[in-house]
């Protein structure tokens, strides 16, 4: 059996930025300062794949690449990415980025990847039972775990509440665009979304990630939230997606076997 890879370039594709760095997969740490490019507009698959290629060029990267996408991903194909561009639906994004970079590529939903990183190295490390990561950023992402195993593509940000999508009333971008103070943001949607999700899944632990989990932001609103489950901020902060992307590459891309002399 091929041994797992030790390093991968992790790239986190978001609604506002495409960020990447080489990841040490045993330690779950970035091996260099991350490099960020604003998400191209329109965020077509080709334009975003070129941004990924620019990041890989920046690090002179030739090895495996793990990539996260803010949408529903199955077997390397994006089935829906509402915060990017409609042309993503049906795109074999792993193949497209492989073509642009010449590297082997694995892809996964962004929240699922961040969740894997938090479970392995961060706030969910060693946690059994039902763990839910919710990311509050441009949209709302979700990653649901039972005894450390992921149920992929849960898309809880797309739950409907009173005829509106959860992420349209409670994403962190809503607070920013409507210039809400923390209290108004929490009372105007975040608490309702968390209550609804808690009622449906009864998690033991809820981890809050995404841009809203930055320590200075968490300090403003963490204490305003009420949950039955234990509630903690993500430990890896904004790097969870990049580290998670690295984990995805390790899970899906086997290490190149060295040829024996007798081969
Ligand atoms: C997408 C999810 C994604 C989340 C966070 C939502 O709009 O549908 O797939 O995880 O945003 O980026």
PDB file of C-alpha atoms and ligand atoms in Angstrom:
ATOM      1  CA  UNK A   1       0.000   0.000   0.000  1.00  0.00           C
ATOM      2  CA  UNK A   2       1.290   3.496  -0.853  1.00  0.00           C
ATOM      3  CA  UNK A   3       2.358   5.559   2.181  1.00  0.00           C
ATOM      4  CA  UNK A   4       0.439   8.773   2.915  1.00  0.00           C
ATOM      5  CA  UNK A   5       1.963  12.051   1.769  1.00  0.00           C
ATOM      6  CA  UNK A   6       3.783  14.240   4.328  1.00  0.00           C
ATOM      7  CA  UNK A   7       3.234  17.702   2.872  1.00  0.00           C
ATOM      8  CA  UNK A   8       0.594  19.231   0.628  1.00  0.00           C
ATOM      9  CA  UNK A   9      -0.263  22.652  -0.655  1.00  0.00           C
ATOM     10  CA  UNK A  10      -3.564  23.565   1.020  1.00  0.00           C
ATOM     11  CA  UNK A  11      -5.727  26.077  -0.847  1.00  0.00           C
ATOM     12  CA  UNK A  12      -8.928  27.522   0.586  1.00  0.00           C
ATOM     13  CA  UNK A  13     -11.211  29.018  -2.077  1.00  0.00           C
ATOM     14  CA  UNK A  14     -13.574  31.534  -0.498  1.00  0.00           C
ATOM     15  CA  UNK A  15     -16.146  34.058  -1.636  1.00  0.00           C
ATOM     16  CA  UNK A  16     -13.701  36.942  -1.076  1.00  0.00           C
ATOM     17  CA  UNK A  17     -10.202  35.429  -1.125  1.00  0.00           C
ATOM     18  CA  UNK A  18      -8.230  32.416  -2.378  1.00  0.00           C
ATOM     19  CA  UNK A  19      -5.615  31.556   0.266  1.00  0.00           C
ATOM     20  CA  UNK A  20      -2.938  28.904   0.336  1.00  0.00           C
ATOM     21  CA  UNK A  21       0.194  27.603   2.022  1.00  0.00           C
ATOM     22  CA  UNK A  22       2.173  24.368   2.223  1.00  0.00           C
ATOM     23  CA  UNK A  23       0.933  22.272   5.164  1.00  0.00           C
ATOM     24  CA  UNK A  24       2.914  19.881   7.369  1.00  0.00           C
ATOM     25  CA  UNK A  25       0.440  17.038   7.695  1.00  0.00           C
ATOM     26  CA  UNK A  26       1.745  15.426  10.855  1.00  0.00           C
ATOM     27  CA  UNK A  27       1.759  18.657  12.830  1.00  0.00           C
ATOM     28  CA  UNK A  28      -1.137  20.346  11.045  1.00  0.00           C
ATOM     29  CA  UNK A  29       0.915  23.510  10.697  1.00  0.00           C
ATOM     30  CA  UNK A  30       1.602  25.898   7.844  1.00  0.00           C
ATOM     31  CA  UNK A  31       5.182  25.639   6.568  1.00  0.00           C
ATOM     32  CA  UNK A  32       5.219  29.194   5.213  1.00  0.00           C
ATOM     33  CA  UNK A  33       3.224  32.365   5.530  1.00  0.00           C
ATOM     34  CA  UNK A  34      -0.042  32.031   3.641  1.00  0.00           C
ATOM     35  CA  UNK A  35      -0.458  33.752   0.282  1.00  0.00           C
ATOM     36  CA  UNK A  36      -3.806  35.376  -0.531  1.00  0.00           C
ATOM     37  CA  UNK A  37      -5.337  36.546  -3.796  1.00  0.00           C
ATOM     38  CA  UNK A  38      -8.743  38.294  -3.920  1.00  0.00           C
ATOM     39  CA  UNK A  39     -11.317  35.961  -5.476  1.00  0.00           C
ATOM     40  CA  UNK A  40     -11.525  36.973  -9.163  1.00  0.00           C
ATOM     41  CA  UNK A  41     -14.804  38.516 -10.335  1.00  0.00           C
ATOM     42  CA  UNK A  42     -16.670  37.000 -12.044  1.00  0.00           C
ATOM     43  CA  UNK A  43     -15.548  33.965 -10.031  1.00  0.00           C
ATOM     44  CA  UNK A  44     -15.698  31.538 -12.940  1.00  0.00           C
ATOM     45  CA  UNK A  45     -14.094  28.103 -12.472  1.00  0.00           C
ATOM     46  CA  UNK A  46     -11.317  29.001 -14.962  1.00  0.00           C
ATOM     47  CA  UNK A  47     -10.499  32.344 -13.269  1.00  0.00           C
ATOM     48  CA  UNK A  48     -10.428  30.733  -9.825  1.00  0.00           C
ATOM     49  CA  UNK A  49      -8.309  27.802 -11.091  1.00  0.00           C
ATOM     50  CA  UNK A  50      -5.833  30.380 -12.438  1.00  0.00           C
ATOM     51  CA  UNK A  51      -5.711  31.973  -8.968  1.00  0.00           C
ATOM     52  CA  UNK A  52      -4.907  28.538  -7.496  1.00  0.00           C
ATOM     53  CA  UNK A  53      -2.173  28.132 -10.124  1.00  0.00           C
ATOM     54  CA  UNK A  54      -0.745  31.532  -9.101  1.00  0.00           C
ATOM     55  CA  UNK A  55      -0.609  30.382  -5.477  1.00  0.00           C
ATOM     56  CA  UNK A  56       1.122  27.137  -6.444  1.00  0.00           C
ATOM     57  CA  UNK A  57       3.609  29.144  -8.551  1.00  0.00           C
ATOM     58  CA  UNK A  58       4.258  31.492  -5.614  1.00  0.00           C
ATOM     59  CA  UNK A  59       5.419  28.492  -3.552  1.00  0.00           C
ATOM     60  CA  UNK A  60       7.144  26.843  -6.577  1.00  0.00           C
ATOM     61  CA  UNK A  61       4.925  23.875  -5.723  1.00  0.00           C
ATOM     62  CA  UNK A  62       5.177  20.564  -7.607  1.00  0.00           C
ATOM     63  CA  UNK A  63       3.511  18.188  -5.123  1.00  0.00           C
ATOM     64  CA  UNK A  64      -0.100  17.318  -4.285  1.00  0.00           C
ATOM     65  CA  UNK A  65      -2.682  20.083  -3.821  1.00  0.00           C
ATOM     66  CA  UNK A  66      -5.759  19.945  -1.610  1.00  0.00           C
ATOM     67  CA  UNK A  67      -8.431  22.507  -2.395  1.00  0.00           C
ATOM     68  CA  UNK A  68     -11.584  23.567  -0.621  1.00  0.00           C
ATOM     69  CA  UNK A  69     -14.620  24.957  -2.442  1.00  0.00           C
ATOM     70  CA  UNK A  70     -17.529  26.871  -0.846  1.00  0.00           C
ATOM     71  CA  UNK A  71     -20.108  24.513  -2.325  1.00  0.00           C
ATOM     72  CA  UNK A  72     -21.357  20.982  -2.593  1.00  0.00           C
ATOM     73  CA  UNK A  73     -18.571  18.708  -3.884  1.00  0.00           C
ATOM     74  CA  UNK A  74     -18.780  15.059  -4.852  1.00  0.00           C
ATOM     75  CA  UNK A  75     -15.957  13.031  -6.423  1.00  0.00           C
ATOM     76  CA  UNK A  76     -14.079  16.142  -7.591  1.00  0.00           C
ATOM     77  CA  UNK A  77     -17.188  17.683  -9.171  1.00  0.00           C
ATOM     78  CA  UNK A  78     -18.886  20.831  -7.808  1.00  0.00           C
ATOM     79  CA  UNK A  79     -22.655  20.365  -7.782  1.00  0.00           C
ATOM     80  CA  UNK A  80     -23.514  23.831  -6.393  1.00  0.00           C
ATOM     81  CA  UNK A  81     -21.503  26.879  -5.288  1.00  0.00           C
ATOM     82  CA  UNK A  82     -23.937  29.709  -4.664  1.00  0.00           C
ATOM     83  CA  UNK A  83     -21.359  32.299  -3.516  1.00  0.00           C
ATOM     84  CA  UNK A  84     -19.121  31.867  -6.572  1.00  0.00           C
ATOM     85  CA  UNK A  85     -20.635  31.699 -10.048  1.00  0.00           C
ATOM     86  CA  UNK A  86     -23.443  29.618 -11.596  1.00  0.00           C
ATOM     87  CA  UNK A  87     -20.983  28.130 -14.119  1.00  0.00           C
ATOM     88  CA  UNK A  88     -19.427  26.038 -11.314  1.00  0.00           C
ATOM     89  CA  UNK A  89     -22.331  23.598 -11.241  1.00  0.00           C
ATOM     90  CA  UNK A  90     -21.157  20.358 -12.844  1.00  0.00           C
ATOM     91  CA  UNK A  91     -17.507  21.485 -13.110  1.00  0.00           C
ATOM     92  CA  UNK A  92     -14.882  18.803 -12.481  1.00  0.00           C
ATOM     93  CA  UNK A  93     -12.819  21.238 -10.458  1.00  0.00           C
ATOM     94  CA  UNK A  94     -10.103  18.745  -9.475  1.00  0.00           C
ATOM     95  CA  UNK A  95      -9.416  18.051 -13.151  1.00  0.00           C
ATOM     96  CA  UNK A  96      -9.467  21.757 -14.061  1.00  0.00           C
ATOM     97  CA  UNK A  97      -6.940  22.725 -11.351  1.00  0.00           C
ATOM     98  CA  UNK A  98      -4.767  19.733 -12.244  1.00  0.00           C
ATOM     99  CA  UNK A  99      -4.679  21.000 -15.823  1.00  0.00           C
ATOM    100  CA  UNK A 100      -3.689  24.531 -14.704  1.00  0.00           C
ATOM    101  CA  UNK A 101      -1.042  23.462 -12.174  1.00  0.00           C
ATOM    102  CA  UNK A 102       0.257  20.104 -13.449  1.00  0.00           C
ATOM    103  CA  UNK A 103      -0.168  18.789  -9.877  1.00  0.00           C
ATOM    104  CA  UNK A 104      -2.406  16.076  -8.445  1.00  0.00           C
ATOM    105  CA  UNK A 105      -5.474  17.697  -6.917  1.00  0.00           C
ATOM    106  CA  UNK A 106      -8.131  16.688  -4.380  1.00  0.00           C
ATOM    107  CA  UNK A 107     -11.142  18.853  -3.518  1.00  0.00           C
ATOM    108  CA  UNK A 108     -13.718  19.063  -0.740  1.00  0.00           C
ATOM    109  CA  UNK A 109     -16.354  21.407   0.665  1.00  0.00           C
ATOM    110  CA  UNK A 110     -14.688  24.219   2.661  1.00  0.00           C
ATOM    111  CA  UNK A 111     -16.543  23.724   5.950  1.00  0.00           C
ATOM    112  CA  UNK A 112     -16.039  19.942   5.808  1.00  0.00           C
ATOM    113  CA  UNK A 113     -12.296  20.479   5.332  1.00  0.00           C
ATOM    114  CA  UNK A 114     -12.118  23.052   8.168  1.00  0.00           C
ATOM    115  CA  UNK A 115     -14.042  20.589  10.336  1.00  0.00           C
ATOM    116  CA  UNK A 116     -11.537  17.814   9.590  1.00  0.00           C
ATOM    117  CA  UNK A 117      -8.721  20.164  10.634  1.00  0.00           C
ATOM    118  CA  UNK A 118     -10.459  21.156  13.877  1.00  0.00           C
ATOM    119  CA  UNK A 119     -11.198  17.497  14.705  1.00  0.00           C
ATOM    120  CA  UNK A 120      -7.615  16.439  14.094  1.00  0.00           C
ATOM    121  CA  UNK A 121      -5.630  19.365  15.485  1.00  0.00           C
ATOM    122  CA  UNK A 122      -8.002  21.890  17.031  1.00  0.00           C
ATOM    123  CA  UNK A 123     -11.117  22.407  19.146  1.00  0.00           C
ATOM    124  CA  UNK A 124     -12.597  18.980  18.316  1.00  0.00           C
ATOM    125  CA  UNK A 125      -9.473  16.926  18.951  1.00  0.00           C
ATOM    126  CA  UNK A 126     -10.363  13.644  20.704  1.00  0.00           C
ATOM    127  CA  UNK A 127     -14.075  14.563  20.840  1.00  0.00           C
ATOM    128  CA  UNK A 128     -16.576  11.699  20.547  1.00  0.00           C
ATOM    129  CA  UNK A 129     -20.333  11.971  20.004  1.00  0.00           C
ATOM    130  CA  UNK A 130     -21.952  14.517  17.712  1.00  0.00           C
ATOM    131  CA  UNK A 131     -19.750  17.504  16.896  1.00  0.00           C
ATOM    132  CA  UNK A 132     -20.902  20.317  14.645  1.00  0.00           C
ATOM    133  CA  UNK A 133     -18.683  22.996  13.132  1.00  0.00           C
ATOM    134  CA  UNK A 134     -20.528  26.060  11.838  1.00  0.00           C
ATOM    135  CA  UNK A 135     -18.543  28.623   9.875  1.00  0.00           C
ATOM    136  CA  UNK A 136     -19.831  32.194   9.738  1.00  0.00           C
ATOM    137  CA  UNK A 137     -18.194  34.023   6.834  1.00  0.00           C
ATOM    138  CA  UNK A 138     -19.456  35.046   3.391  1.00  0.00           C
ATOM    139  CA  UNK A 139     -22.025  32.240   3.826  1.00  0.00           C
ATOM    140  CA  UNK A 140     -22.653  29.693   6.579  1.00  0.00           C
ATOM    141  CA  UNK A 141     -20.859  26.370   6.247  1.00  0.00           C
ATOM    142  CA  UNK A 142     -21.384  23.214   8.291  1.00  0.00           C
ATOM    143  CA  UNK A 143     -19.485  20.024   9.073  1.00  0.00           C
ATOM    144  CA  UNK A 144     -21.153  17.283  11.100  1.00  0.00           C
ATOM    145  CA  UNK A 145     -19.210  14.497  12.846  1.00  0.00           C
ATOM    146  CA  UNK A 146     -20.201  11.389  14.745  1.00  0.00           C
ATOM    147  CA  UNK A 147     -17.364   9.897  16.791  1.00  0.00           C
ATOM    148  CA  UNK A 148     -14.877  11.727  14.564  1.00  0.00           C
ATOM    149  CA  UNK A 149     -16.388  10.574  11.251  1.00  0.00           C
ATOM    150  CA  UNK A 150     -17.661  13.207   8.862  1.00  0.00           C
ATOM    151  CA  UNK A 151     -21.084  13.199   7.238  1.00  0.00           C
ATOM    152  CA  UNK A 152     -20.126  15.304   4.165  1.00  0.00           C
ATOM    153  CA  UNK A 153     -22.001  18.118   2.408  1.00  0.00           C
ATOM    154  CA  UNK A 154     -24.554  18.884   5.126  1.00  0.00           C
ATOM    155  CA  UNK A 155     -25.127  22.451   3.772  1.00  0.00           C
ATOM    156  CA  UNK A 156     -26.940  23.665   6.902  1.00  0.00           C
ATOM    157  CA  UNK A 157     -26.452  27.286   5.823  1.00  0.00           C
ATOM    158  CA  UNK A 158     -29.098  26.542   3.225  1.00  0.00           C
ATOM    159  CA  UNK A 159     -31.783  25.600   5.755  1.00  0.00           C
ATOM    160  CA  UNK A 160     -34.916  27.695   5.252  1.00  0.00           C
ATOM    161  CA  UNK A 161     -36.160  29.735   8.209  1.00  0.00           C
ATOM    162  CA  UNK A 162     -39.318  31.770   7.712  1.00  0.00           C
ATOM    163  CA  UNK A 163     -38.832  31.627   3.948  1.00  0.00           C
ATOM    164  CA  UNK A 164     -35.212  32.809   4.072  1.00  0.00           C
ATOM    165  CA  UNK A 165     -31.938  30.932   3.835  1.00  0.00           C
ATOM    166  CA  UNK A 166     -30.121  30.676   7.168  1.00  0.00           C
ATOM    167  CA  UNK A 167     -27.007  32.253   5.649  1.00  0.00           C
ATOM    168  CA  UNK A 168     -29.003  35.178   4.259  1.00  0.00           C
ATOM    169  CA  UNK A 169     -29.981  36.225   7.789  1.00  0.00           C
ATOM    170  CA  UNK A 170     -26.975  35.100   9.837  1.00  0.00           C
ATOM    171  CA  UNK A 171     -23.731  34.907   7.814  1.00  0.00           C
ATOM    172  CA  UNK A 172     -20.983  37.210   9.080  1.00  0.00           C
ATOM    173  CA  UNK A 173     -21.171  39.058   5.748  1.00  0.00           C
ATOM    174  CA  UNK A 174     -24.763  40.062   6.687  1.00  0.00           C
ATOM    175  CA  UNK A 175     -23.446  41.811   9.817  1.00  0.00           C
ATOM    176  CA  UNK A 176     -20.867  43.623   7.715  1.00  0.00           C
ATOM    177  CA  UNK A 177     -23.071  44.679   4.804  1.00  0.00           C
ATOM    178  CA  UNK A 178     -25.945  45.768   7.069  1.00  0.00           C
ATOM    179  CA  UNK A 179     -23.491  47.377   9.519  1.00  0.00           C
ATOM    180  CA  UNK A 180     -25.168  45.611  12.459  1.00  0.00           C
ATOM    181  CA  UNK A 181     -23.689  45.685  15.926  1.00  0.00           C
ATOM    182  CA  UNK A 182     -22.933  42.277  17.455  1.00  0.00           C
ATOM    183  CA  UNK A 183     -26.066  42.148  19.539  1.00  0.00           C
ATOM    184  CA  UNK A 184     -28.343  42.990  16.600  1.00  0.00           C
ATOM    185  CA  UNK A 185     -26.613  40.380  14.446  1.00  0.00           C
ATOM    186  CA  UNK A 186     -27.024  37.647  17.064  1.00  0.00           C
ATOM    187  CA  UNK A 187     -30.658  38.576  17.872  1.00  0.00           C
ATOM    188  CA  UNK A 188     -31.518  39.174  14.207  1.00  0.00           C
ATOM    189  CA  UNK A 189     -30.643  35.639  13.048  1.00  0.00           C
ATOM    190  CA  UNK A 190     -27.602  33.845  14.458  1.00  0.00           C
ATOM    191  CA  UNK A 191     -29.333  32.665  17.643  1.00  0.00           C
ATOM    192  CA  UNK A 192     -32.392  31.504  15.691  1.00  0.00           C
ATOM    193  CA  UNK A 193     -30.251  29.565  13.215  1.00  0.00           C
ATOM    194  CA  UNK A 194     -28.268  27.888  15.987  1.00  0.00           C
ATOM    195  CA  UNK A 195     -31.480  27.065  17.936  1.00  0.00           C
ATOM    196  CA  UNK A 196     -32.993  25.437  14.865  1.00  0.00           C
ATOM    197  CA  UNK A 197     -29.882  23.417  14.041  1.00  0.00           C
ATOM    198  CA  UNK A 198     -29.485  22.374  17.676  1.00  0.00           C
ATOM    199  CA  UNK A 199     -33.083  21.169  17.736  1.00  0.00           C
ATOM    200  CA  UNK A 200     -32.504  19.066  14.600  1.00  0.00           C
ATOM    201  CA  UNK A 201     -29.166  17.454  15.509  1.00  0.00           C
ATOM    202  CA  UNK A 202     -28.641  17.775  19.304  1.00  0.00           C
ATOM    203  CA  UNK A 203     -24.854  18.104  19.004  1.00  0.00           C
ATOM    204  CA  UNK A 204     -22.675  17.577  22.077  1.00  0.00           C
ATOM    205  CA  UNK A 205     -20.233  20.231  20.944  1.00  0.00           C
ATOM    206  CA  UNK A 206     -20.620  23.183  18.582  1.00  0.00           C
ATOM    207  CA  UNK A 207     -17.466  24.775  17.163  1.00  0.00           C
ATOM    208  CA  UNK A 208     -17.867  28.239  15.661  1.00  0.00           C
ATOM    209  CA  UNK A 209     -15.462  28.915  12.803  1.00  0.00           C
ATOM    210  CA  UNK A 210     -15.051  31.182   9.786  1.00  0.00           C
ATOM    211  CA  UNK A 211     -14.195  34.896   9.839  1.00  0.00           C
ATOM    212  CA  UNK A 212     -16.475  35.488  12.849  1.00  0.00           C
ATOM    213  CA  UNK A 213     -14.341  33.213  15.038  1.00  0.00           C
ATOM    214  CA  UNK A 214     -11.343  35.570  15.007  1.00  0.00           C
ATOM    215  CA  UNK A 215     -10.474  36.080  18.689  1.00  0.00           C
ATOM    216  CA  UNK A 216     -11.324  39.808  18.710  1.00  0.00           C
ATOM    217  CA  UNK A 217     -14.697  39.083  17.049  1.00  0.00           C
ATOM    218  CA  UNK A 218     -15.505  36.042  19.211  1.00  0.00           C
ATOM    219  CA  UNK A 219     -14.879  38.190  22.286  1.00  0.00           C
ATOM    220  CA  UNK A 220     -17.676  40.500  21.061  1.00  0.00           C
ATOM    221  CA  UNK A 221     -20.409  37.907  20.496  1.00  0.00           C
ATOM    222  CA  UNK A 222     -19.470  34.458  21.891  1.00  0.00           C
ATOM    223  CA  UNK A 223     -21.031  35.283  25.275  1.00  0.00           C
ATOM    224  CA  UNK A 224     -24.275  36.433  23.612  1.00  0.00           C
ATOM    225  CA  UNK A 225     -25.036  32.947  22.233  1.00  0.00           C
ATOM    226  CA  UNK A 226     -27.061  30.406  24.206  1.00  0.00           C
ATOM    227  CA  UNK A 227     -26.787  26.685  23.450  1.00  0.00           C
ATOM    228  CA  UNK A 228     -27.498  23.378  25.160  1.00  0.00           C
ATOM    229  CA  UNK A 229     -24.300  21.978  23.644  1.00  0.00           C
ATOM    230  CA  UNK A 230     -20.845  23.097  24.718  1.00  0.00           C
ATOM    231  CA  UNK A 231     -19.878  26.013  22.495  1.00  0.00           C
ATOM    232  CA  UNK A 232     -16.291  26.920  21.577  1.00  0.00           C
ATOM    233  CA  UNK A 233     -14.537  28.983  18.891  1.00  0.00           C
ATOM    234  CA  UNK A 234     -12.418  27.209  16.274  1.00  0.00           C
ATOM    235  CA  UNK A 235      -8.840  26.808  17.466  1.00  0.00           C
ATOM    236  CA  UNK A 236      -7.160  27.049  14.066  1.00  0.00           C
ATOM    237  CA  UNK A 237      -8.996  30.241  13.167  1.00  0.00           C
ATOM    238  CA  UNK A 238      -8.701  31.302   9.578  1.00  0.00           C
ATOM    239  CA  UNK A 239      -6.098  28.637   8.795  1.00  0.00           C
ATOM    240  CA  UNK A 240      -8.516  25.735   9.399  1.00  0.00           C
ATOM    241  CA  UNK A 241      -9.528  25.673   5.724  1.00  0.00           C
ATOM    242  CA  UNK A 242      -5.934  25.565   4.465  1.00  0.00           C
ATOM    243  CA  UNK A 243      -4.908  22.864   6.950  1.00  0.00           C
ATOM    244  CA  UNK A 244      -8.100  20.946   6.147  1.00  0.00           C
ATOM    245  CA  UNK A 245      -7.321  21.184   2.433  1.00  0.00           C
ATOM    246  CA  UNK A 246      -3.975  19.551   3.208  1.00  0.00           C
ATOM    247  CA  UNK A 247      -5.739  16.731   5.071  1.00  0.00           C
ATOM    248  CA  UNK A 248      -8.000  16.193   2.065  1.00  0.00           C
ATOM    249  CA  UNK A 249      -4.970  15.860  -0.200  1.00  0.00           C
ATOM    250  CA  UNK A 250      -3.490  13.277   2.157  1.00  0.00           C
ATOM    251  CA  UNK A 251      -6.748  11.306   2.296  1.00  0.00           C
ATOM    252  CA  UNK A 252      -7.266  11.264  -1.452  1.00  0.00           C
ATOM    253  CA  UNK A 253      -3.807  11.359  -3.085  1.00  0.00           C
ATOM    254  CA  UNK A 254      -1.375   8.476  -2.551  1.00  0.00           C
ATOM    255  CA  UNK A 255       2.335   9.269  -2.217  1.00  0.00           C
ATOM    256  CA  UNK A 256       4.433   8.679  -5.331  1.00  0.00           C
ATOM    257  CA  UNK A 257       6.275   5.371  -4.930  1.00  0.00           C
ATOM    258  CA  UNK A 258      10.014   5.504  -5.467  1.00  0.00           C
ATOM    259  CA  UNK A 259      11.040   3.073  -8.213  1.00  0.00           C
ATOM    260  CA  UNK A 260      13.196   0.251  -6.970  1.00  0.00           C
ATOM    261  CA  UNK A 261      16.363  -0.361  -8.982  1.00  0.00           C
ATOM    262  CA  UNK A 262      15.095  -3.799  -9.974  1.00  0.00           C
ATOM    263  CA  UNK A 263      11.778  -2.348 -11.361  1.00  0.00           C
TER     264      UNK A 263
HETATM  265  C1  LIG B   1     -22.136  27.018   0.627  1.00  0.00           C
HETATM  266  C2  LIG B   1     -21.438  25.968   1.460  1.00  0.00           C
HETATM  267  C3  LIG B   1     -20.215  26.560   2.125  1.00  0.00           C
HETATM  268  C4  LIG B   1     -20.577  27.792   2.907  1.00  0.00           C
HETATM  269  C5  LIG B   1     -19.368  28.469   3.514  1.00  0.00           C
HETATM  270  C6  LIG B   1     -22.447  28.212   1.491  1.00  0.00           C
HETATM  271  O1  LIG B   1     -23.042  29.212   0.713  1.00  0.00           O
HETATM  272  O2  LIG B   1     -23.331  26.503   0.076  1.00  0.00           O
HETATM  273  O3  LIG B   1     -21.079  24.886   0.652  1.00  0.00           O
HETATM  274  O4  LIG B   1     -19.629  25.592   2.958  1.00  0.00           O
HETATM  275  O5  LIG B   1     -21.243  28.730   2.077  1.00  0.00           O
HETATM  276  O6  LIG B   1     -18.486  28.903   2.550  1.00  0.00           O
END
